[in-house]
Tab-separated table of N, CA and C in Angstrom:
chain	number	residue	atom	x	y	z
A	64	MET	N	100.913	98.691	94.169
A	64	MET	CA	102.220	98.726	94.757
A	64	MET	C	102.346	97.341	95.470
A	65	ALA	N	101.459	96.840	96.085
A	65	ALA	CA	101.629	95.522	96.784
A	65	ALA	C	102.000	94.466	95.797
A	66	VAL	N	101.288	94.404	94.587
A	66	VAL	CA	101.556	93.461	93.571
A	66	VAL	C	102.983	93.626	93.066
A	67	GLU	N	103.345	94.816	92.713
A	67	GLU	CA	104.753	95.175	92.272
A	67	GLU	C	105.834	94.599	93.279
A	68	CYS	N	105.480	94.824	94.552
A	68	CYS	CA	106.500	94.369	95.658
A	68	CYS	C	106.440	92.977	95.660
A	69	TYR	N	105.343	92.255	95.546
A	69	TYR	CA	105.336	90.860	95.502
A	69	TYR	C	106.112	90.293	94.259
A	70	ILE	N	105.959	90.884	93.129
A	70	ILE	CA	106.755	90.449	91.893
A	70	ILE	C	108.303	90.639	92.187
A	71	ALA	N	108.517	91.823	92.759
A	71	ALA	CA	109.917	92.097	92.973
A	71	ALA	C	110.626	91.111	93.913
A	72	VAL	N	109.892	90.734	94.955
A	72	VAL	CA	110.411	89.738	95.998
A	72	VAL	C	110.266	88.298	95.506
A	73	CYS	N	109.143	87.961	95.019
A	73	CYS	CA	108.914	86.464	94.769
A	73	CYS	C	109.273	86.050	93.343
A	74	LEU	N	109.176	87.077	92.424
A	74	LEU	CA	109.661	86.735	91.029
A	74	LEU	C	110.658	87.773	90.405
A	75	PRO	N	111.764	87.920	91.122
A	75	PRO	CA	112.741	88.847	90.825
A	75	PRO	C	113.264	88.871	89.371
A	76	LEU	N	113.341	87.673	88.823
A	76	LEU	CA	113.943	87.578	87.454
A	76	LEU	C	112.940	87.978	86.432
A	77	ARG	N	111.734	87.999	86.643
A	77	ARG	CA	110.577	88.333	85.837
A	77	ARG	C	110.058	89.754	86.105
A	78	HIS	N	110.514	90.515	87.042
A	78	HIS	CA	110.109	91.934	87.442
A	78	HIS	C	110.100	92.857	86.198
A	79	ALA	N	111.178	92.897	85.458
A	79	ALA	CA	111.315	93.762	84.417
A	79	ALA	C	110.387	93.419	83.234
A	80	GLU	N	109.962	92.065	83.026
A	80	GLU	CA	109.048	91.661	82.149
A	80	GLU	C	107.606	91.976	82.413
A	81	LEU	N	107.268	91.840	83.714
A	81	LEU	CA	105.886	91.972	84.146
A	81	LEU	C	105.514	93.345	84.485
A	82	CYS	N	106.429	94.128	84.990
A	82	CYS	CA	106.085	95.463	85.520
A	82	CYS	C	106.615	96.434	84.485
A	83	THR	N	105.731	96.639	83.426
A	83	THR	CA	106.144	97.601	82.385
A	83	THR	C	105.224	98.746	82.334
A	84	ILE	N	105.470	99.790	81.739
A	84	ILE	CA	104.590	100.962	81.719
A	84	ILE	C	103.359	100.603	80.824
A	85	ARG	N	103.501	99.740	79.816
A	85	ARG	CA	102.269	99.369	79.101
A	85	ARG	C	101.326	98.588	79.918
A	86	ARG	N	101.831	97.702	80.690
A	86	ARG	CA	100.956	96.935	81.629
A	86	ARG	C	100.323	97.748	82.621
A	87	THR	N	101.084	98.742	83.066
A	87	THR	CA	100.384	99.677	84.012
A	87	THR	C	99.347	100.385	83.417
A	88	TYR	N	99.453	100.832	82.185
A	88	TYR	CA	98.298	101.531	81.528
A	88	TYR	C	97.129	100.623	81.276
A	89	ILE	N	97.442	99.421	80.951
A	89	ILE	CA	96.333	98.400	80.802
A	89	ILE	C	95.726	98.161	82.013
A	90	LEU	N	96.254	98.058	83.152
A	90	LEU	CA	95.697	97.996	84.389
A	90	LEU	C	94.842	99.162	84.806
A	91	ILE	N	95.347	100.281	84.643
A	91	ILE	CA	94.605	101.522	84.855
A	91	ILE	C	93.390	101.587	83.994
A	92	GLY	N	93.590	101.107	82.669
A	92	GLY	CA	92.499	101.199	81.790
A	92	GLY	C	91.332	100.179	82.330
A	93	TRP	N	91.690	99.026	82.843
A	93	TRP	CA	90.645	98.005	83.359
A	93	TRP	C	90.028	98.573	84.582
A	94	ILE	N	90.674	99.367	85.376
A	94	ILE	CA	90.034	99.962	86.618
A	94	ILE	C	89.029	100.979	86.052
A	95	TRP	N	89.420	101.877	85.129
A	95	TRP	CA	88.494	102.792	84.647
A	95	TRP	C	87.298	102.182	83.975
A	96	ALA	N	87.467	101.127	83.251
A	96	ALA	CA	86.396	100.444	82.587
A	96	ALA	C	85.349	99.741	83.482
A	97	MET	N	85.929	99.206	84.576
A	97	MET	CA	85.020	98.609	85.656
A	97	MET	C	84.243	99.786	86.264
A	98	ASN	N	84.822	100.985	86.557
A	98	ASN	CA	83.976	102.014	87.101
A	98	ASN	C	82.987	102.604	86.207
A	99	ILE	N	83.420	102.626	84.929
A	99	ILE	CA	82.374	103.206	83.827
A	99	ILE	C	81.289	102.266	83.822
A	100	VAL	N	81.502	101.007	83.710
A	100	VAL	CA	80.337	100.116	83.659
A	100	VAL	C	79.442	100.224	84.904
A	101	SER	N	79.953	100.382	86.053
A	101	SER	CA	79.278	100.466	87.219
A	101	SER	C	78.420	101.860	87.105
A	102	ALA	N	78.995	102.886	86.697
A	102	ALA	CA	78.327	104.263	86.597
A	102	ALA	C	77.171	104.039	85.468
A	103	LEU	N	77.579	103.516	84.368
A	103	LEU	CA	76.556	103.438	83.261
A	103	LEU	C	75.288	102.655	83.756
A	104	SER	N	75.523	101.582	84.422
A	104	SER	CA	74.440	100.735	84.916
A	104	SER	C	73.458	101.624	85.772
A	105	ASP	N	74.007	102.514	86.566
A	105	ASP	CA	73.201	103.409	87.433
A	105	ASP	C	72.337	104.368	86.607
A	106	VAL	N	72.989	104.718	85.459
A	106	VAL	CA	72.304	105.699	84.469
A	106	VAL	C	71.149	104.852	83.852
A	107	PHE	N	71.409	103.805	83.437
A	107	PHE	CA	70.349	102.858	82.834
A	107	PHE	C	69.192	102.565	83.743
A	108	ILE	N	69.598	102.354	85.050
A	108	ILE	CA	68.482	102.232	85.989
A	108	ILE	C	67.614	103.457	86.186
A	109	VAL	N	68.290	104.659	86.255
A	109	VAL	CA	67.636	105.869	86.222
A	109	VAL	C	66.703	106.096	85.105
A	110	LEU	N	67.300	105.769	83.815
A	110	LEU	CA	66.328	106.001	82.632
A	110	LEU	C	65.206	105.006	82.672
A	111	ALA	N	65.392	103.736	83.280
A	111	ALA	CA	64.251	102.904	83.188
A	111	ALA	C	63.264	103.063	84.364
A	112	THR	N	63.567	103.620	85.326
A	112	THR	CA	62.737	103.785	86.487
A	112	THR	C	62.199	105.211	86.735
A	113	GLN	N	62.749	106.216	86.413
A	113	GLN	CA	62.484	107.554	86.597
A	113	GLN	C	61.820	108.263	85.346
A	114	PRO	N	60.761	109.062	85.645
A	114	PRO	CA	60.190	109.800	84.504
A	114	PRO	C	61.179	110.763	83.884
A	115	LEU	N	61.107	111.074	82.545
A	115	LEU	CA	61.905	111.978	81.907
A	115	LEU	C	61.934	113.334	82.461
A	116	GLN	N	60.874	113.598	83.163
A	116	GLN	CA	60.690	115.037	83.811
A	116	GLN	C	61.906	115.335	84.803
A	117	LEU	N	62.385	114.207	85.527
A	117	LEU	CA	63.460	114.421	86.359
A	117	LEU	C	64.737	115.065	85.710
A	118	PHE	N	65.020	114.811	84.368
A	118	PHE	CA	66.069	115.432	83.768
A	118	PHE	C	65.770	116.988	83.394
A	119	HIS	N	64.579	117.361	83.528
A	119	HIS	CA	64.279	118.650	83.293
A	119	HIS	C	64.098	119.506	84.524
A	120	SER	N	64.082	118.794	85.716
A	120	SER	CA	63.784	119.439	87.020
A	120	SER	C	65.084	119.998	87.583
A	121	THR	N	64.883	120.814	88.597
A	121	THR	CA	66.137	121.373	89.186
A	121	THR	C	66.429	120.583	90.531
A	122	ILE	N	67.412	119.966	90.647
A	122	ILE	CA	67.762	119.180	91.860
A	122	ILE	C	69.159	119.389	92.198
A	123	PHE	N	69.655	119.184	93.461
A	123	PHE	CA	71.025	119.336	93.793
A	123	PHE	C	71.675	118.051	93.230
A	124	CYS	N	72.635	118.181	92.283
A	124	CYS	CA	73.306	117.009	91.762
A	124	CYS	C	74.160	116.170	92.687
A	125	GLU	N	73.494	115.332	93.411
A	125	GLU	CA	74.205	114.549	94.334
A	125	GLU	C	73.788	113.143	94.188
A	126	TRP	N	74.655	112.189	94.413
A	126	TRP	CA	74.358	110.711	94.097
A	126	TRP	C	73.010	110.316	94.775
A	127	ASN	N	72.878	110.520	96.004
A	127	ASN	CA	71.587	110.111	96.823
A	127	ASN	C	70.236	110.920	96.213
A	128	ASN	N	70.431	112.134	95.644
A	128	ASN	CA	69.300	112.670	94.980
A	128	ASN	C	68.918	112.118	93.645
A	129	LEU	N	69.854	111.721	92.917
A	129	LEU	CA	69.520	111.257	91.428
A	129	LEU	C	69.402	109.692	91.543
A	130	PHE	N	70.145	109.021	92.218
A	130	PHE	CA	70.019	107.504	92.172
A	130	PHE	C	69.370	106.935	93.427
A	131	ARG	N	68.094	107.134	93.477
A	131	ARG	CA	67.433	106.749	94.791
A	131	ARG	C	66.658	105.440	94.682
A	132	HIS	N	66.724	104.866	93.583
A	132	HIS	CA	65.947	103.589	93.349
A	132	HIS	C	66.630	102.459	94.279
A	133	PRO	N	65.971	101.616	94.931
A	133	PRO	CA	66.611	100.650	95.813
A	133	PRO	C	67.568	99.734	95.048
A	134	VAL	N	67.382	99.459	93.729
A	134	VAL	CA	68.300	98.714	92.987
A	134	VAL	C	69.635	99.316	92.914
A	135	SER	N	69.601	100.607	92.747
A	135	SER	CA	70.867	101.344	92.559
A	135	SER	C	71.606	101.426	93.917
A	136	VAL	N	70.878	101.471	94.980
A	136	VAL	CA	71.538	101.518	96.261
A	136	VAL	C	72.113	100.211	96.657
A	137	LYS	N	71.328	99.230	96.461
A	137	LYS	CA	71.887	97.860	96.757
A	137	LYS	C	73.061	97.557	95.662
A	138	LYS	N	73.022	97.967	94.415
A	138	LYS	CA	74.077	97.724	93.465
A	138	LYS	C	75.362	98.421	93.981
A	139	ARG	N	75.186	99.595	94.436
A	139	ARG	CA	76.302	100.404	94.885
A	139	ARG	C	76.979	99.725	96.160
A	140	GLU	N	76.038	99.196	97.078
A	140	GLU	CA	76.672	98.438	98.280
A	140	GLU	C	77.417	97.247	97.891
A	141	VAL	N	76.811	96.452	97.006
A	141	VAL	CA	77.417	95.227	96.598
A	141	VAL	C	78.770	95.488	95.865
A	142	SER	N	78.815	96.427	94.978
A	142	SER	CA	79.970	96.728	94.167
A	142	SER	C	81.034	97.302	95.136
A	143	TYR	N	80.693	98.140	96.079
A	143	TYR	CA	81.752	98.539	97.069
A	143	TYR	C	82.331	97.280	97.915
A	144	ILE	N	81.400	96.498	98.320
A	144	ILE	CA	81.934	95.274	98.937
A	144	ILE	C	82.810	94.402	98.169
A	145	ILE	N	82.375	94.213	96.846
A	145	ILE	CA	83.228	93.367	95.984
A	145	ILE	C	84.571	94.005	95.773
A	146	TYR	N	84.607	95.524	95.554
A	146	TYR	CA	85.902	96.114	95.352
A	146	TYR	C	86.677	95.876	96.686
A	147	LEU	N	86.127	96.082	97.745
A	147	LEU	CA	86.960	96.145	99.045
A	147	LEU	C	87.451	94.715	99.202
A	148	ILE	N	86.680	93.678	98.907
A	148	ILE	CA	87.159	92.277	99.148
A	148	ILE	C	88.255	92.003	98.169
A	149	GLY	N	88.127	92.492	96.951
A	149	GLY	CA	89.208	92.345	95.942
A	149	GLY	C	90.496	93.070	96.477
A	150	VAL	N	90.464	94.191	96.909
A	150	VAL	CA	91.618	94.944	97.339
A	150	VAL	C	92.321	94.313	98.632
A	151	TRP	N	91.412	93.867	99.571
A	151	TRP	CA	92.011	93.239	100.648
A	151	TRP	C	92.547	91.890	100.369
A	152	PHE	N	91.924	91.152	99.517
A	152	PHE	CA	92.400	89.874	99.103
A	152	PHE	C	93.847	89.897	98.423
A	153	THR	N	93.889	90.950	97.541
A	153	THR	CA	95.161	91.260	96.784
A	153	THR	C	96.302	91.601	97.843
A	154	LEU	N	95.971	92.552	98.803
A	154	LEU	CA	96.849	92.898	99.664
A	154	LEU	C	97.444	91.813	100.675
A	155	LEU	N	96.443	90.995	101.106
A	155	LEU	CA	96.723	89.928	101.984
A	155	LEU	C	97.640	88.826	101.306
A	156	TYR	N	97.040	88.492	100.108
A	156	TYR	CA	97.727	87.417	99.332
A	156	TYR	C	99.226	87.939	99.082
A	157	ALA	N	99.357	89.121	98.535
A	157	ALA	CA	100.775	89.540	98.134
A	157	ALA	C	101.654	89.594	99.362
A	158	TYR	N	101.268	90.159	100.488
A	158	TYR	CA	102.054	90.405	101.723
A	158	TYR	C	102.312	89.115	102.347
A	159	PHE	N	101.419	88.080	102.390
A	159	PHE	CA	101.636	86.875	102.887
A	159	PHE	C	102.700	86.122	102.029
A	160	LYS	N	102.533	86.136	100.771
A	160	LYS	CA	103.711	85.533	100.020
A	160	LYS	C	104.981	86.145	100.235
A	161	ILE	N	105.064	87.491	100.313
A	161	ILE	CA	106.295	88.238	100.692
A	161	ILE	C	106.752	87.767	101.969
A	162	PHE	N	105.863	87.766	102.950
A	162	PHE	CA	106.322	87.226	104.361
A	162	PHE	C	106.953	85.805	104.257
A	163	LEU	N	106.363	84.913	103.460
A	163	LEU	CA	106.856	83.552	103.386
A	163	LEU	C	108.204	83.576	102.702
A	164	ALA	N	108.333	84.392	101.708
A	164	ALA	CA	109.628	84.492	100.986
A	164	ALA	C	110.783	85.089	101.891
A	165	ALA	N	110.336	86.003	102.723
A	165	ALA	CA	111.244	86.604	103.658
A	165	ALA	C	111.626	85.581	104.708
A	166	GLU	N	110.741	84.771	105.258
A	166	GLU	CA	111.002	83.731	106.182
A	166	GLU	C	112.006	82.618	105.581
A	167	ALA	N	111.728	82.224	104.280
A	167	ALA	CA	112.596	81.350	103.720
A	167	ALA	C	114.048	81.841	103.411
A	168	ALA	N	114.085	83.126	103.106
A	168	ALA	CA	115.509	83.791	102.944
A	168	ALA	C	116.009	83.652	104.233
A	169	LYS	N	115.459	84.102	105.420
A	169	LYS	CA	115.966	84.141	106.795
A	169	LYS	C	116.501	82.729	107.178
A	170	GLY	N	115.687	81.806	106.817
A	170	GLY	CA	116.037	80.453	107.135
A	170	GLY	C	117.205	79.816	106.442
A	171	SER	N	117.349	80.312	105.298
A	171	SER	CA	118.547	79.856	104.498
A	171	SER	C	119.905	80.751	104.866
A	172	LYS	N	119.634	81.805	105.546
A	172	LYS	CA	120.933	82.622	105.904
A	172	LYS	C	121.445	83.147	104.653
A	173	SER	N	120.764	83.306	103.576
A	173	SER	CA	121.506	83.845	102.417
A	173	SER	C	121.346	85.348	102.213
A	174	GLY	N	120.981	86.009	103.274
A	174	GLY	CA	120.913	87.471	103.151
A	174	GLY	C	120.120	88.015	104.232
A	175	ASP	N	119.738	89.337	104.168
A	175	ASP	CA	119.030	89.883	105.288
A	175	ASP	C	117.560	89.695	104.914
A	176	GLY	N	116.989	88.555	105.218
A	176	GLY	CA	115.667	88.303	104.959
A	176	GLY	C	114.733	88.447	106.150
A	177	ASP	N	114.813	89.655	106.819
A	177	ASP	CA	113.972	89.783	108.089
A	177	ASP	C	112.523	89.931	107.806
A	178	ALA	N	111.808	88.930	108.182
A	178	ALA	CA	110.234	89.030	107.869
A	178	ALA	C	109.541	90.132	108.640
A	179	LYS	N	110.190	90.606	109.753
A	179	LYS	CA	109.427	91.574	110.497
A	179	LYS	C	109.273	92.872	109.867
A	180	LYS	N	110.130	93.093	108.731
A	180	LYS	CA	110.048	94.273	107.934
A	180	LYS	C	108.894	94.297	106.999
A	181	VAL	N	108.204	93.185	106.806
A	181	VAL	CA	107.102	93.081	105.829
A	181	VAL	C	105.843	93.607	106.441
A	182	LEU	N	105.539	93.392	107.743
A	182	LEU	CA	104.292	93.910	108.321
A	182	LEU	C	104.194	95.423	108.505
A	183	PRO	N	105.193	96.183	108.755
A	183	PRO	CA	104.989	97.648	108.572
A	183	PRO	C	104.757	98.239	107.222
A	184	ARG	N	105.287	97.517	106.164
A	184	ARG	CA	104.913	97.907	104.784
A	184	ARG	C	103.426	97.551	104.458
A	185	PHE	N	103.064	96.507	105.029
A	185	PHE	CA	101.540	96.202	104.806
A	185	PHE	C	100.652	97.131	105.560
A	186	ILE	N	100.913	97.552	106.759
A	186	ILE	CA	100.132	98.392	107.521
A	186	ILE	C	100.226	100.003	107.091
A	187	SER	N	101.308	100.291	106.675
A	187	SER	CA	101.528	101.622	106.332
A	187	SER	C	100.549	102.371	105.443
A	188	PRO	N	100.051	101.628	104.392
A	188	PRO	CA	98.937	102.253	103.428
A	188	PRO	C	97.781	102.560	104.337
A	189	MET	N	97.279	101.701	105.166
A	189	MET	CA	96.302	101.845	106.002
A	189	MET	C	96.412	102.999	107.058
A	190	VAL	N	97.542	103.143	107.645
A	190	VAL	CA	97.787	104.129	108.538
A	190	VAL	C	97.834	105.592	107.891
A	191	TYR	N	98.521	105.547	106.696
A	191	TYR	CA	98.569	106.848	105.978
A	191	TYR	C	97.029	107.226	105.474
A	192	GLY	N	96.226	106.303	105.185
A	192	GLY	CA	94.941	106.599	104.865
A	192	GLY	C	94.150	107.180	106.046
A	193	LEU	N	94.328	106.540	107.135
A	193	LEU	CA	93.616	107.028	108.220
A	193	LEU	C	94.196	108.436	108.744
A	194	ARG	N	95.323	108.759	108.497
A	194	ARG	CA	95.993	110.023	108.864
A	194	ARG	C	95.470	111.241	107.948
A	195	ASP	N	94.966	110.828	106.722
A	195	ASP	CA	94.459	111.784	105.769
A	195	ASP	C	93.293	112.490	106.356
A	196	LYS	N	93.205	113.641	106.533
A	196	LYS	CA	92.043	114.494	107.107
A	196	LYS	C	90.679	114.267	106.281
A	197	THR	N	90.731	114.342	105.037
A	197	THR	CA	89.589	114.194	104.135
A	197	THR	C	88.962	112.781	104.259
A	198	PHE	N	89.834	111.854	104.079
A	198	PHE	CA	89.474	110.375	104.154
A	198	PHE	C	88.883	110.072	105.510
A	199	ARG	N	89.459	110.566	106.547
A	199	ARG	CA	89.121	110.287	108.034
A	199	ARG	C	87.616	111.004	108.157
A	200	GLN	N	87.399	112.207	107.651
A	200	GLN	CA	86.145	112.862	107.748
A	200	GLN	C	85.051	112.091	107.063
A	201	HIS	N	85.337	111.565	105.821
A	201	HIS	CA	84.326	110.721	105.155
A	201	HIS	C	84.083	109.470	105.871
A	202	LEU	N	85.041	108.909	106.429
A	202	LEU	CA	84.928	107.562	107.118
A	202	LEU	C	84.088	107.853	108.364
A	203	LYS	N	84.274	108.894	109.038
A	203	LYS	CA	83.596	109.088	110.216
A	203	LYS	C	82.111	109.294	109.870
A	204	LYS	N	81.916	110.188	108.821
A	204	LYS	CA	80.586	110.431	108.394
A	204	LYS	C	79.846	109.174	107.964
A	205	HIS	N	80.447	108.287	107.287
A	205	HIS	CA	79.710	107.106	106.789
A	205	HIS	C	79.573	106.054	107.927
A	206	LEU	N	80.525	105.993	108.779
A	206	LEU	CA	80.448	105.088	109.825
A	206	LEU	C	79.302	105.508	110.894
A	207	ILE	N	79.259	106.882	111.133
A	207	ILE	CA	78.287	107.399	112.043
A	207	ILE	C	76.864	107.157	111.414
A	208	CYS	N	76.738	107.385	110.152
A	208	CYS	CA	75.461	107.269	109.473
A	208	CYS	C	74.973	105.838	109.435
A	209	LYS	N	75.838	104.980	109.252
A	209	LYS	CA	75.482	103.527	109.267
A	209	LYS	C	75.164	103.159	110.664
A	210	LEU	N	75.962	103.621	111.737
A	210	LEU	CA	75.621	103.145	113.147
A	210	LEU	C	74.193	103.730	113.486
A	211	ARG	N	73.973	104.987	113.211
A	211	ARG	CA	72.672	105.549	113.473
A	211	ARG	C	71.395	104.895	112.800
A	212	SER	N	71.652	104.440	111.466
A	212	SER	CA	70.550	103.744	110.850
A	212	SER	C	70.439	102.345	111.337
A	213	THR	N	71.469	101.835	111.795
A	213	THR	CA	71.353	100.508	112.435
A	213	THR	C	70.693	100.520	113.774
A	214	ILE	N	70.941	101.619	114.629
A	214	ILE	CA	70.375	101.716	115.845
A	214	ILE	C	68.881	101.962	115.764
A	215	ARG	N	68.352	102.748	114.775
A	215	ARG	CA	67.093	103.145	114.616
A	215	ARG	C	66.310	102.030	114.136
A	216	GLU	N	66.804	101.086	113.447
A	216	GLU	CA	66.079	99.888	112.998
A	216	GLU	C	65.883	98.953	114.120
């Protein structure tokens, strides 16, 4: 949504050309492919490091029970950090450019280019995410676990 908003504000004449259903499907496909590659690498790590008896045993099928090799844990942490940085960079870049375009429009007095309207649109996805009960529970659980493990070390 941030990229589409960026295209609509900063490249309005190319919006119809760039924001098509086909391109949206391609983007969704790339997101799925990146996640599948990440999951398959975990499976290959398990196949290479765990005995085949693991697949015949009865365990509670949870990520921490199945993928307990340190390489899998580090890979997951690094991939989460990379994804988070990518999302934040995209958001910051898009809204910074929109903010600059709104300031330029305000300076030229060619319309209602109030740059103060950009900030709430940037913050609203984060606010709605924090208001979601399920997301908030998982966030608290992971933050508390990380804080406890940091204090114990």
